[in-house]
Amino acid sequence: MHIPDGFLNVATIATTYAMSAGGVSYAVKEANRKLKEKHIPLMGVMAAFIFAAQMLNFPIIGGTSGHLIGAALAAILLGPWAAVLIMSCVLIAQCLIFQDGGLLALGANIFNMGIVATFSAYFLYRLATAVLGDSRKGRLIGGFIGAWASVVMASVACAIELAISGASPWAVVLPAMAGLHALIGIGEGLITGAALSLVLATRADLWQLQKV
Amino acid sequence: MKWWHYALIISLLIAVLSPLASSSPDGLEKVAENKGFIGLAQSAPFQVIADYVFPGIYNEAVATILAGLLGTIVIFGVVYGIGWLIKSRRTERTG
């Protein structure tokens, strides 16, 4: 879902850069307050995993592929503000080193996949575990739902930016993006669920870690 | 070995699998193609390791694996470094 340059107009570029800059600087402030020594290697390895997993596009129907975003996994395990920092670092590196996502669109990409995806996943996961209980089952179902919603919500944010920029009309781009990403989100949910159950089996104590 | 060492090794193994990735357009690209606005896309004014293919290597799978391993290691280092910086700045101030 990395937006290349050329899709967004100047107003959208400026607005999304401003919102992302605000979100990231608040995330740094929160991390400053809450980050513990043991968060540091986990954040590094989470970012490394997300980067590697994002390279592995999986096919979905109709000659389309999707890949993990990873915001949900990071938000559930480390908290939403650590996830915002991790996602921003991954997206900045992808843009600067690998030319994945445009330089002018970087603000929008951080906003969609770093902030919108993170908080949609985090709140839905919290809601699901509140309803289903903080059990293994509740966490895995919550993880799946949160991950699915993170992809759909990020795609809706992306579609709104495209429509405002005049790249494509609202009535065309919004259902097309949300519909396709409702399918890609299933992949995100399955990968997130698998990663969470692996963590539950090997390091269940990570859930007791204070969230950033 | 600590738990996160294994997690980092898993991440590097995933990077090695990257040539197996589907090369079909992703969700946004597909929508842009179908709805006729893919032509608006501009390529980057600079290229470092564009499209996750390490430059100057004839074998594309090897070039992709190298790009993936490099990216995974660089990102781990950058995020670890940022976490360490945030943590140590605070310790200085309070201690």
PDB file of N, CA, C and O in Angstrom, chain A residues 1 5-7 32-35 37 40-45 47 49 51-52 55-57 62-65 89 93-94 96-100 167-168 172 180 202-203, chain B residues 3-4 8 11 14 17 21-22 24-28 30 35 37 40-42 44 46-52 67-68 71-72 75-76 79-80 82-83 86-87 90:
ATOM      1  N   MET A   1       0.828  -1.215   0.000  1.00  0.00           N
ATOM      2  CA  MET A   1       0.000   0.000   0.000  1.00  0.00           C
ATOM      3  C   MET A   1       0.862   1.264   0.000  1.00  0.00           C
ATOM      4  O   MET A   1       0.387   2.332   0.346  1.00  0.00           O
ATOM      5  N   ASP A   5       5.113   8.670  -5.504  1.00  0.00           N
ATOM      6  CA  ASP A   5       4.903  10.083  -5.785  1.00  0.00           C
ATOM      7  C   ASP A   5       4.065  10.226  -7.049  1.00  0.00           C
ATOM      8  O   ASP A   5       4.075   9.363  -7.917  1.00  0.00           O
ATOM      9  N   GLY A   6       3.302  11.322  -7.113  1.00  0.00           N
ATOM     10  CA  GLY A   6       2.476  11.592  -8.287  1.00  0.00           C
ATOM     11  C   GLY A   6       0.997  11.380  -8.044  1.00  0.00           C
ATOM     12  O   GLY A   6       0.164  11.912  -8.768  1.00  0.00           O
ATOM     13  N   PHE A   7       0.662  10.574  -7.022  1.00  0.00           N
ATOM     14  CA  PHE A   7      -0.751  10.283  -6.745  1.00  0.00           C
ATOM     15  C   PHE A   7      -1.406  11.386  -5.894  1.00  0.00           C
ATOM     16  O   PHE A   7      -2.607  11.576  -5.953  1.00  0.00           O
ATOM     17  N   ASN A  32       9.966   8.063  25.423  1.00  0.00           N
ATOM     18  CA  ASN A  32      10.869   8.668  26.386  1.00  0.00           C
ATOM     19  C   ASN A  32      10.415   8.416  27.814  1.00  0.00           C
ATOM     20  O   ASN A  32      11.203   8.233  28.734  1.00  0.00           O
ATOM     21  N   ARG A  33       9.107   8.397  27.994  1.00  0.00           N
ATOM     22  CA  ARG A  33       8.528   8.239  29.313  1.00  0.00           C
ATOM     23  C   ARG A  33       8.494   6.772  29.755  1.00  0.00           C
ATOM     24  O   ARG A  33       8.740   6.461  30.909  1.00  0.00           O
ATOM     25  N   LYS A  34       8.170   5.885  28.802  1.00  0.00           N
ATOM     26  CA  LYS A  34       7.825   4.510  29.196  1.00  0.00           C
ATOM     27  C   LYS A  34       8.830   3.442  28.774  1.00  0.00           C
ATOM     28  O   LYS A  34       8.747   2.320  29.266  1.00  0.00           O
ATOM     29  N   LEU A  35       9.713   3.770  27.844  1.00  0.00           N
ATOM     30  CA  LEU A  35      10.583   2.737  27.281  1.00  0.00           C
ATOM     31  C   LEU A  35      11.507   2.155  28.358  1.00  0.00           C
ATOM     32  O   LEU A  35      12.159   2.870  29.090  1.00  0.00           O
ATOM     33  N   GLU A  37      14.599  -0.834  29.308  1.00  0.00           N
ATOM     34  CA  GLU A  37      15.767  -1.491  28.704  1.00  0.00           C
ATOM     35  C   GLU A  37      15.364  -2.692  27.836  1.00  0.00           C
ATOM     36  O   GLU A  37      15.851  -2.872  26.732  1.00  0.00           O
ATOM     37  N   ILE A  40      14.150  -2.459  24.093  1.00  0.00           N
ATOM     38  CA  ILE A  40      15.009  -2.017  22.985  1.00  0.00           C
ATOM     39  C   ILE A  40      15.303  -3.133  21.963  1.00  0.00           C
ATOM     40  O   ILE A  40      15.012  -2.959  20.788  1.00  0.00           O
ATOM     41  N   PRO A  41      15.839  -4.305  22.405  1.00  0.00           N
ATOM     42  CA  PRO A  41      16.058  -5.350  21.398  1.00  0.00           C
ATOM     43  C   PRO A  41      14.753  -5.850  20.775  1.00  0.00           C
ATOM     44  O   PRO A  41      14.728  -6.186  19.583  1.00  0.00           O
ATOM     45  N   LEU A  42      13.674  -5.846  21.552  1.00  0.00           N
ATOM     46  CA  LEU A  42      12.394  -6.310  20.997  1.00  0.00           C
ATOM     47  C   LEU A  42      11.898  -5.369  19.903  1.00  0.00           C
ATOM     48  O   LEU A  42      11.365  -5.804  18.884  1.00  0.00           O
ATOM     49  N   MET A  43      12.089  -4.061  20.115  1.00  0.00           N
ATOM     50  CA  MET A  43      11.700  -3.107  19.081  1.00  0.00           C
ATOM     51  C   MET A  43      12.529  -3.308  17.821  1.00  0.00           C
ATOM     52  O   MET A  43      12.016  -3.288  16.709  1.00  0.00           O
ATOM     53  N   GLY A  44      13.838  -3.507  18.006  1.00  0.00           N
ATOM     54  CA  GLY A  44      14.720  -3.712  16.854  1.00  0.00           C
ATOM     55  C   GLY A  44      14.329  -4.947  16.065  1.00  0.00           C
ATOM     56  O   GLY A  44      14.220  -4.914  14.832  1.00  0.00           O
ATOM     57  N   VAL A  45      14.070  -6.039  16.777  1.00  0.00           N
ATOM     58  CA  VAL A  45      13.771  -7.287  16.100  1.00  0.00           C
ATOM     59  C   VAL A  45      12.370  -7.245  15.474  1.00  0.00           C
ATOM     60  O   VAL A  45      12.133  -7.818  14.408  1.00  0.00           O
ATOM     61  N   ALA A  47      11.012  -4.543  14.180  1.00  0.00           N
ATOM     62  CA  ALA A  47      11.179  -3.768  12.951  1.00  0.00           C
ATOM     63  C   ALA A  47      11.826  -4.627  11.866  1.00  0.00           C
ATOM     64  O   ALA A  47      11.408  -4.607  10.699  1.00  0.00           O
ATOM     65  N   PHE A  49      11.738  -7.908  11.605  1.00  0.00           N
ATOM     66  CA  PHE A  49      10.761  -8.910  11.148  1.00  0.00           C
ATOM     67  C   PHE A  49       9.751  -8.282  10.204  1.00  0.00           C
ATOM     68  O   PHE A  49       9.417  -8.846   9.156  1.00  0.00           O
ATOM     69  N   PHE A  51      10.054  -5.611   8.338  1.00  0.00           N
ATOM     70  CA  PHE A  51      10.676  -5.299   7.044  1.00  0.00           C
ATOM     71  C   PHE A  51      10.774  -6.558   6.180  1.00  0.00           C
ATOM     72  O   PHE A  51      10.382  -6.563   5.011  1.00  0.00           O
ATOM     73  N   ALA A  52      11.304  -7.634   6.766  1.00  0.00           N
ATOM     74  CA  ALA A  52      11.496  -8.869   5.995  1.00  0.00           C
ATOM     75  C   ALA A  52      10.153  -9.423   5.532  1.00  0.00           C
ATOM     76  O   ALA A  52       9.989  -9.802   4.366  1.00  0.00           O
ATOM     77  N   MET A  55       8.471  -7.922   2.508  1.00  0.00           N
ATOM     78  CA  MET A  55       8.998  -8.274   1.179  1.00  0.00           C
ATOM     79  C   MET A  55       8.285  -9.483   0.589  1.00  0.00           C
ATOM     80  O   MET A  55       8.336  -9.711  -0.613  1.00  0.00           O
ATOM     81  N   LEU A  56       7.670 -10.284   1.465  1.00  0.00           N
ATOM     82  CA  LEU A  56       7.065 -11.542   1.015  1.00  0.00           C
ATOM     83  C   LEU A  56       5.614 -11.328   0.592  1.00  0.00           C
ATOM     84  O   LEU A  56       4.680 -11.653   1.326  1.00  0.00           O
ATOM     85  N   ASN A  57       5.415 -10.805  -0.599  1.00  0.00           N
ATOM     86  CA  ASN A  57       4.044 -10.633  -1.096  1.00  0.00           C
ATOM     87  C   ASN A  57       3.394 -11.987  -1.299  1.00  0.00           C
ATOM     88  O   ASN A  57       4.008 -12.897  -1.853  1.00  0.00           O
ATOM     89  N   GLY A  62      -7.326 -12.747  -8.464  1.00  0.00           N
ATOM     90  CA  GLY A  62      -7.347 -11.763  -9.549  1.00  0.00           C
ATOM     91  C   GLY A  62      -6.015 -11.115  -9.855  1.00  0.00           C
ATOM     92  O   GLY A  62      -5.957  -9.942 -10.189  1.00  0.00           O
ATOM     93  N   GLY A  63      -4.914 -11.881  -9.739  1.00  0.00           N
ATOM     94  CA  GLY A  63      -3.618 -11.324 -10.109  1.00  0.00           C
ATOM     95  C   GLY A  63      -3.188 -10.170  -9.239  1.00  0.00           C
ATOM     96  O   GLY A  63      -2.552  -9.222  -9.701  1.00  0.00           O
ATOM     97  N   THR A  64      -3.564 -10.228  -7.983  1.00  0.00           N
ATOM     98  CA  THR A  64      -3.172  -9.184  -7.037  1.00  0.00           C
ATOM     99  C   THR A  64      -2.382  -9.844  -5.914  1.00  0.00           C
ATOM    100  O   THR A  64      -2.585 -11.023  -5.621  1.00  0.00           O
ATOM    101  N   SER A  65      -1.487  -9.068  -5.312  1.00  0.00           N
ATOM    102  CA  SER A  65      -0.781  -9.610  -4.161  1.00  0.00           C
ATOM    103  C   SER A  65      -0.948  -8.667  -2.981  1.00  0.00           C
ATOM    104  O   SER A  65      -1.359  -7.529  -3.142  1.00  0.00           O
ATOM    105  N   CYS A  89      10.161   3.962  11.139  1.00  0.00           N
ATOM    106  CA  CYS A  89      11.531   3.611  10.741  1.00  0.00           C
ATOM    107  C   CYS A  89      11.534   2.696   9.527  1.00  0.00           C
ATOM    108  O   CYS A  89      12.313   2.879   8.590  1.00  0.00           O
ATOM    109  N   ALA A  93      13.031   3.821   5.861  1.00  0.00           N
ATOM    110  CA  ALA A  93      14.097   3.039   5.216  1.00  0.00           C
ATOM    111  C   ALA A  93      13.634   2.522   3.859  1.00  0.00           C
ATOM    112  O   ALA A  93      14.386   2.558   2.874  1.00  0.00           O
ATOM    113  N   GLN A  94      12.398   2.038   3.769  1.00  0.00           N
ATOM    114  CA  GLN A  94      11.884   1.533   2.493  1.00  0.00           C
ATOM    115  C   GLN A  94      11.874   2.638   1.446  1.00  0.00           C
ATOM    116  O   GLN A  94      12.160   2.405   0.274  1.00  0.00           O
ATOM    117  N   LEU A  96      13.781   5.592   1.495  1.00  0.00           N
ATOM    118  CA  LEU A  96      15.098   6.157   1.182  1.00  0.00           C
ATOM    119  C   LEU A  96      16.033   5.142   0.534  1.00  0.00           C
ATOM    120  O   LEU A  96      16.783   5.489  -0.368  1.00  0.00           O
ATOM    121  N   ILE A  97      15.999   3.883   1.004  1.00  0.00           N
ATOM    122  CA  ILE A  97      16.967   2.898   0.494  1.00  0.00           C
ATOM    123  C   ILE A  97      16.394   2.106  -0.680  1.00  0.00           C
ATOM    124  O   ILE A  97      17.080   1.829  -1.649  1.00  0.00           O
ATOM    125  N   PHE A  98      15.109   1.739  -0.580  1.00  0.00           N
ATOM    126  CA  PHE A  98      14.569   0.791  -1.566  1.00  0.00           C
ATOM    127  C   PHE A  98      13.589   1.416  -2.557  1.00  0.00           C
ATOM    128  O   PHE A  98      12.997   0.714  -3.375  1.00  0.00           O
ATOM    129  N   GLN A  99      13.382   2.736  -2.450  1.00  0.00           N
ATOM    130  CA  GLN A  99      12.482   3.445  -3.368  1.00  0.00           C
ATOM    131  C   GLN A  99      11.094   2.800  -3.403  1.00  0.00           C
ATOM    132  O   GLN A  99      10.446   2.715  -4.448  1.00  0.00           O
ATOM    133  N   ASP A 100      10.666   2.321  -2.237  1.00  0.00           N
ATOM    134  CA  ASP A 100       9.319   1.768  -2.106  1.00  0.00           C
ATOM    135  C   ASP A 100       8.489   2.818  -1.373  1.00  0.00           C
ATOM    136  O   ASP A 100       8.691   3.075  -0.189  1.00  0.00           O
ATOM    137  N   ALA A 167      -6.915  11.970  -7.709  1.00  0.00           N
ATOM    138  CA  ALA A 167      -6.353  10.878  -8.509  1.00  0.00           C
ATOM    139  C   ALA A 167      -7.476  10.005  -9.063  1.00  0.00           C
ATOM    140  O   ALA A 167      -7.392   9.485 -10.168  1.00  0.00           O
ATOM    141  N   SER A 168      -8.534   9.847  -8.278  1.00  0.00           N
ATOM    142  CA  SER A 168      -9.647   8.988  -8.668  1.00  0.00           C
ATOM    143  C   SER A 168     -10.872   9.428  -7.868  1.00  0.00           C
ATOM    144  O   SER A 168     -10.740   9.878  -6.735  1.00  0.00           O
ATOM    145  N   VAL A 172     -15.347   5.612  -6.773  1.00  0.00           N
ATOM    146  CA  VAL A 172     -14.601   4.566  -7.464  1.00  0.00           C
ATOM    147  C   VAL A 172     -13.521   4.004  -6.540  1.00  0.00           C
ATOM    148  O   VAL A 172     -13.438   2.800  -6.307  1.00  0.00           O
ATOM    149  N   LEU A 180     -10.699  -4.684  -1.894  1.00  0.00           N
ATOM    150  CA  LEU A 180      -9.508  -5.494  -2.141  1.00  0.00           C
ATOM    151  C   LEU A 180      -8.743  -5.745  -0.834  1.00  0.00           C
ATOM    152  O   LEU A 180      -8.259  -6.845  -0.578  1.00  0.00           O
ATOM    153  N   THR A 202       6.315 -19.459  23.148  1.00  0.00           N
ATOM    154  CA  THR A 202       7.721 -19.400  23.560  1.00  0.00           C
ATOM    155  C   THR A 202       7.996 -18.322  24.612  1.00  0.00           C
ATOM    156  O   THR A 202       8.854 -18.497  25.459  1.00  0.00           O
ATOM    157  N   ARG A 203       7.325 -17.185  24.528  1.00  0.00           N
ATOM    158  CA  ARG A 203       7.588 -16.098  25.474  1.00  0.00           C
ATOM    159  C   ARG A 203       6.283 -15.418  25.889  1.00  0.00           C
ATOM    160  O   ARG A 203       6.076 -14.232  25.633  1.00  0.00           O
TER     161      ARG A 203
ATOM    162  N   TRP B   3      15.946 -14.971  23.447  1.00  0.00           N
ATOM    163  CA  TRP B   3      14.781 -15.158  22.601  1.00  0.00           C
ATOM    164  C   TRP B   3      14.838 -14.285  21.351  1.00  0.00           C
ATOM    165  O   TRP B   3      14.553 -14.728  20.250  1.00  0.00           O
ATOM    166  N   TRP B   4      15.233 -13.025  21.548  1.00  0.00           N
ATOM    167  CA  TRP B   4      15.197 -12.132  20.384  1.00  0.00           C
ATOM    168  C   TRP B   4      16.293 -12.451  19.374  1.00  0.00           C
ATOM    169  O   TRP B   4      16.186 -12.068  18.206  1.00  0.00           O
ATOM    170  N   LEU B   8      15.463 -12.678  15.475  1.00  0.00           N
ATOM    171  CA  LEU B   8      16.224 -11.999  14.422  1.00  0.00           C
ATOM    172  C   LEU B   8      16.642 -12.993  13.341  1.00  0.00           C
ATOM    173  O   LEU B   8      16.587 -12.685  12.143  1.00  0.00           O
ATOM    174  N   SER B  11      13.769 -13.621  11.154  1.00  0.00           N
ATOM    175  CA  SER B  11      13.585 -12.497  10.230  1.00  0.00           C
ATOM    176  C   SER B  11      14.550 -12.594   9.050  1.00  0.00           C
ATOM    177  O   SER B  11      14.172 -12.350   7.898  1.00  0.00           O
ATOM    178  N   ILE B  14      13.388 -15.206   6.685  1.00  0.00           N
ATOM    179  CA  ILE B  14      12.276 -14.711   5.861  1.00  0.00           C
ATOM    180  C   ILE B  14      12.836 -13.872   4.712  1.00  0.00           C
ATOM    181  O   ILE B  14      12.383 -13.984   3.574  1.00  0.00           O
ATOM    182  N   LEU B  17      13.883 -15.911   1.930  1.00  0.00           N
ATOM    183  CA  LEU B  17      12.773 -16.452   1.137  1.00  0.00           C
ATOM    184  C   LEU B  17      12.176 -15.416   0.163  1.00  0.00           C
ATOM    185  O   LEU B  17      11.319 -15.752  -0.643  1.00  0.00           O
ATOM    186  N   ALA B  21       8.453 -14.325  -3.269  1.00  0.00           N
ATOM    187  CA  ALA B  21       7.297 -13.438  -3.146  1.00  0.00           C
ATOM    188  C   ALA B  21       6.544 -13.334  -4.473  1.00  0.00           C
ATOM    189  O   ALA B  21       7.135 -13.409  -5.548  1.00  0.00           O
ATOM    190  N   SER B  22       5.238 -13.170  -4.377  1.00  0.00           N
ATOM    191  CA  SER B  22       4.412 -12.957  -5.566  1.00  0.00           C
ATOM    192  C   SER B  22       4.807 -11.641  -6.216  1.00  0.00           C
ATOM    193  O   SER B  22       4.990 -10.633  -5.531  1.00  0.00           O
ATOM    194  N   SER B  24       2.918 -10.171  -8.453  1.00  0.00           N
ATOM    195  CA  SER B  24       1.706  -9.474  -8.883  1.00  0.00           C
ATOM    196  C   SER B  24       1.646  -8.100  -8.220  1.00  0.00           C
ATOM    197  O   SER B  24       2.214  -7.900  -7.160  1.00  0.00           O
ATOM    198  N   PRO B  25       0.957  -7.140  -8.859  1.00  0.00           N
ATOM    199  CA  PRO B  25       0.816  -5.830  -8.232  1.00  0.00           C
ATOM    200  C   PRO B  25       0.115  -5.934  -6.887  1.00  0.00           C
ATOM    201  O   PRO B  25      -0.714  -6.817  -6.685  1.00  0.00           O
ATOM    202  N   ASP B  26       0.458  -5.053  -5.961  1.00  0.00           N
ATOM    203  CA  ASP B  26      -0.208  -5.093  -4.659  1.00  0.00           C
ATOM    204  C   ASP B  26      -1.563  -4.400  -4.748  1.00  0.00           C
ATOM    205  O   ASP B  26      -1.973  -3.938  -5.820  1.00  0.00           O
ATOM    206  N   GLY B  27      -2.292  -4.349  -3.640  1.00  0.00           N
ATOM    207  CA  GLY B  27      -3.667  -3.836  -3.643  1.00  0.00           C
ATOM    208  C   GLY B  27      -3.787  -2.451  -4.252  1.00  0.00           C
ATOM    209  O   GLY B  27      -4.623  -2.211  -5.126  1.00  0.00           O
ATOM    210  N   LEU B  28      -2.937  -1.539  -3.802  1.00  0.00           N
ATOM    211  CA  LEU B  28      -3.003  -0.162  -4.305  1.00  0.00           C
ATOM    212  C   LEU B  28      -2.645  -0.083  -5.786  1.00  0.00           C
ATOM    213  O   LEU B  28      -3.345   0.573  -6.573  1.00  0.00           O
ATOM    214  N   LYS B  30      -2.938  -2.413  -8.004  1.00  0.00           N
ATOM    215  CA  LYS B  30      -3.996  -3.043  -8.777  1.00  0.00           C
ATOM    216  C   LYS B  30      -5.171  -2.083  -8.965  1.00  0.00           C
ATOM    217  O   LYS B  30      -5.703  -1.952 -10.074  1.00  0.00           O
ATOM    218  N   LYS B  35      -8.420   1.342 -12.186  1.00  0.00           N
ATOM    219  CA  LYS B  35      -9.175   2.595 -12.215  1.00  0.00           C
ATOM    220  C   LYS B  35      -8.462   3.674 -13.028  1.00  0.00           C
ATOM    221  O   LYS B  35      -8.885   4.831 -13.035  1.00  0.00           O
ATOM    222  N   PHE B  37      -5.392   5.235 -12.909  1.00  0.00           N
ATOM    223  CA  PHE B  37      -4.544   6.344 -12.482  1.00  0.00           C
ATOM    224  C   PHE B  37      -3.096   5.931 -12.184  1.00  0.00           C
ATOM    225  O   PHE B  37      -2.325   6.711 -11.640  1.00  0.00           O
ATOM    226  N   LEU B  40      -0.142   8.205 -13.223  1.00  0.00           N
ATOM    227  CA  LEU B  40       0.279   9.382 -12.452  1.00  0.00           C
ATOM    228  C   LEU B  40       1.560   9.126 -11.673  1.00  0.00           C
ATOM    229  O   LEU B  40       2.251  10.061 -11.274  1.00  0.00           O
ATOM    230  N   ALA B  41       1.858   7.840 -11.436  1.00  0.00           N
ATOM    231  CA  ALA B  41       2.999   7.503 -10.581  1.00  0.00           C
ATOM    232  C   ALA B  41       4.309   7.976 -11.196  1.00  0.00           C
ATOM    233  O   ALA B  41       4.542   7.819 -12.395  1.00  0.00           O
ATOM    234  N   GLN B  42       5.129   8.585 -10.359  1.00  0.00           N
ATOM    235  CA  GLN B  42       6.456   9.007 -10.797  1.00  0.00           C
ATOM    236  C   GLN B  42       7.476   8.172 -10.060  1.00  0.00           C
ATOM    237  O   GLN B  42       7.310   7.887  -8.882  1.00  0.00           O
ATOM    238  N   ALA B  44      11.186   7.446  -8.324  1.00  0.00           N
ATOM    239  CA  ALA B  44      11.998   8.267  -7.425  1.00  0.00           C
ATOM    240  C   ALA B  44      13.098   8.981  -8.209  1.00  0.00           C
ATOM    241  O   ALA B  44      13.609   8.452  -9.198  1.00  0.00           O
ATOM    242  N   PHE B  46      15.990   9.377  -7.310  1.00  0.00           N
ATOM    243  CA  PHE B  46      17.278   8.745  -6.999  1.00  0.00           C
ATOM    244  C   PHE B  46      17.026   7.260  -6.821  1.00  0.00           C
ATOM    245  O   PHE B  46      15.908   6.849  -6.537  1.00  0.00           O
ATOM    246  N   GLN B  47      18.045   6.446  -7.012  1.00  0.00           N
ATOM    247  CA  GLN B  47      17.881   5.003  -6.827  1.00  0.00           C
ATOM    248  C   GLN B  47      19.041   4.470  -6.012  1.00  0.00           C
ATOM    249  O   GLN B  47      20.191   4.686  -6.358  1.00  0.00           O
ATOM    250  N   VAL B  48      18.720   3.794  -4.920  1.00  0.00           N
ATOM    251  CA  VAL B  48      19.772   3.184  -4.113  1.00  0.00           C
ATOM    252  C   VAL B  48      19.714   1.675  -4.341  1.00  0.00           C
ATOM    253  O   VAL B  48      20.551   1.121  -5.044  1.00  0.00           O
ATOM    254  N   ILE B  49      18.688   1.024  -3.787  1.00  0.00           N
ATOM    255  CA  ILE B  49      18.468  -0.414  -4.051  1.00  0.00           C
ATOM    256  C   ILE B  49      17.012  -0.525  -4.516  1.00  0.00           C
ATOM    257  O   ILE B  49      16.177  -1.094  -3.824  1.00  0.00           O
ATOM    258  N   ALA B  50      16.722   0.072  -5.659  1.00  0.00           N
ATOM    259  CA  ALA B  50      15.346   0.181  -6.126  1.00  0.00           C
ATOM    260  C   ALA B  50      14.701  -1.190  -6.282  1.00  0.00           C
ATOM    261  O   ALA B  50      15.344  -2.152  -6.745  1.00  0.00           O
ATOM    262  N   ASP B  51      13.449  -1.293  -5.893  1.00  0.00           N
ATOM    263  CA  ASP B  51      12.643  -2.513  -6.015  1.00  0.00           C
ATOM    264  C   ASP B  51      13.275  -3.722  -5.321  1.00  0.00           C
ATOM    265  O   ASP B  51      13.069  -4.859  -5.742  1.00  0.00           O
ATOM    266  N   TYR B  52      14.037  -3.482  -4.279  1.00  0.00           N
ATOM    267  CA  TYR B  52      14.623  -4.575  -3.489  1.00  0.00           C
ATOM    268  C   TYR B  52      15.500  -5.494  -4.336  1.00  0.00           C
ATOM    269  O   TYR B  52      15.530  -6.699  -4.132  1.00  0.00           O
ATOM    270  N   ALA B  67      19.497  -7.693  -0.889  1.00  0.00           N
ATOM    271  CA  ALA B  67      18.778  -6.475  -0.511  1.00  0.00           C
ATOM    272  C   ALA B  67      17.963  -6.725   0.757  1.00  0.00           C
ATOM    273  O   ALA B  67      17.951  -5.896   1.668  1.00  0.00           O
ATOM    274  N   GLY B  68      17.320  -7.890   0.816  1.00  0.00           N
ATOM    275  CA  GLY B  68      16.497  -8.216   1.979  1.00  0.00           C
ATOM    276  C   GLY B  68      17.313  -8.363   3.252  1.00  0.00           C
ATOM    277  O   GLY B  68      16.954  -7.834   4.301  1.00  0.00           O
ATOM    278  N   GLY B  71      18.631  -4.897   4.274  1.00  0.00           N
ATOM    279  CA  GLY B  71      17.564  -4.084   4.851  1.00  0.00           C
ATOM    280  C   GLY B  71      17.198  -4.555   6.248  1.00  0.00           C
ATOM    281  O   GLY B  71      17.021  -3.741   7.161  1.00  0.00           O
ATOM    282  N   THR B  72      17.097  -5.870   6.430  1.00  0.00           N
ATOM    283  CA  THR B  72      16.715  -6.415   7.735  1.00  0.00           C
ATOM    284  C   THR B  72      17.737  -6.019   8.801  1.00  0.00           C
ATOM    285  O   THR B  72      17.382  -5.581   9.898  1.00  0.00           O
ATOM    286  N   ILE B  75      17.667  -2.093   9.394  1.00  0.00           N
ATOM    287  CA  ILE B  75      16.496  -1.674  10.169  1.00  0.00           C
ATOM    288  C   ILE B  75      16.642  -2.095  11.627  1.00  0.00           C
ATOM    289  O   ILE B  75      16.324  -1.327  12.533  1.00  0.00           O
ATOM    290  N   PHE B  76      17.133  -3.315  11.851  1.00  0.00           N
ATOM    291  CA  PHE B  76      17.341  -3.745  13.233  1.00  0.00           C
ATOM    292  C   PHE B  76      18.278  -2.758  13.935  1.00  0.00           C
ATOM    293  O   PHE B  76      17.983  -2.276  15.026  1.00  0.00           O
ATOM    294  N   VAL B  79      16.613   0.856  14.516  1.00  0.00           N
ATOM    295  CA  VAL B  79      15.591   0.904  15.566  1.00  0.00           C
ATOM    296  C   VAL B  79      16.203   0.616  16.940  1.00  0.00           C
ATOM    297  O   VAL B  79      15.871   1.267  17.927  1.00  0.00           O
ATOM    298  N   TYR B  80      17.135  -0.329  16.995  1.00  0.00           N
ATOM    299  CA  TYR B  80      17.842  -0.596  18.244  1.00  0.00           C
ATOM    300  C   TYR B  80      18.554   0.673  18.703  1.00  0.00           C
ATOM    301  O   TYR B  80      18.473   1.065  19.874  1.00  0.00           O
ATOM    302  N   ILE B  82      17.894   3.819  17.927  1.00  0.00           N
ATOM    303  CA  ILE B  82      16.949   4.863  18.338  1.00  0.00           C
ATOM    304  C   ILE B  82      16.419   4.555  19.743  1.00  0.00           C
ATOM    305  O   ILE B  82      16.355   5.439  20.601  1.00  0.00           O
ATOM    306  N   GLY B  83      16.084   3.300  20.000  1.00  0.00           N
ATOM    307  CA  GLY B  83      15.598   2.901  21.322  1.00  0.00           C
ATOM    308  C   GLY B  83      16.647   3.182  22.398  1.00  0.00           C
ATOM    309  O   GLY B  83      16.356   3.740  23.453  1.00  0.00           O
ATOM    310  N   ILE B  86      16.950   6.969  23.011  1.00  0.00           N
ATOM    311  CA  ILE B  86      15.833   7.495  23.812  1.00  0.00           C
ATOM    312  C   ILE B  86      16.041   7.114  25.275  1.00  0.00           C
ATOM    313  O   ILE B  86      15.912   7.931  26.174  1.00  0.00           O
ATOM    314  N   LYS B  87      16.407   5.860  25.488  1.00  0.00           N
ATOM    315  CA  LYS B  87      16.605   5.350  26.843  1.00  0.00           C
ATOM    316  C   LYS B  87      17.766   6.053  27.548  1.00  0.00           C
ATOM    317  O   LYS B  87      17.647   6.469  28.695  1.00  0.00           O
ATOM    318  N   ARG B  90      17.226   9.681  28.613  1.00  0.00           N
ATOM    319  CA  ARG B  90      16.395   9.823  29.806  1.00  0.00           C
ATOM    320  C   ARG B  90      17.205   9.514  31.073  1.00  0.00           C
ATOM    321  O   ARG B  90      17.111  10.201  32.064  1.00  0.00           O
TER     322      ARG B  90
END
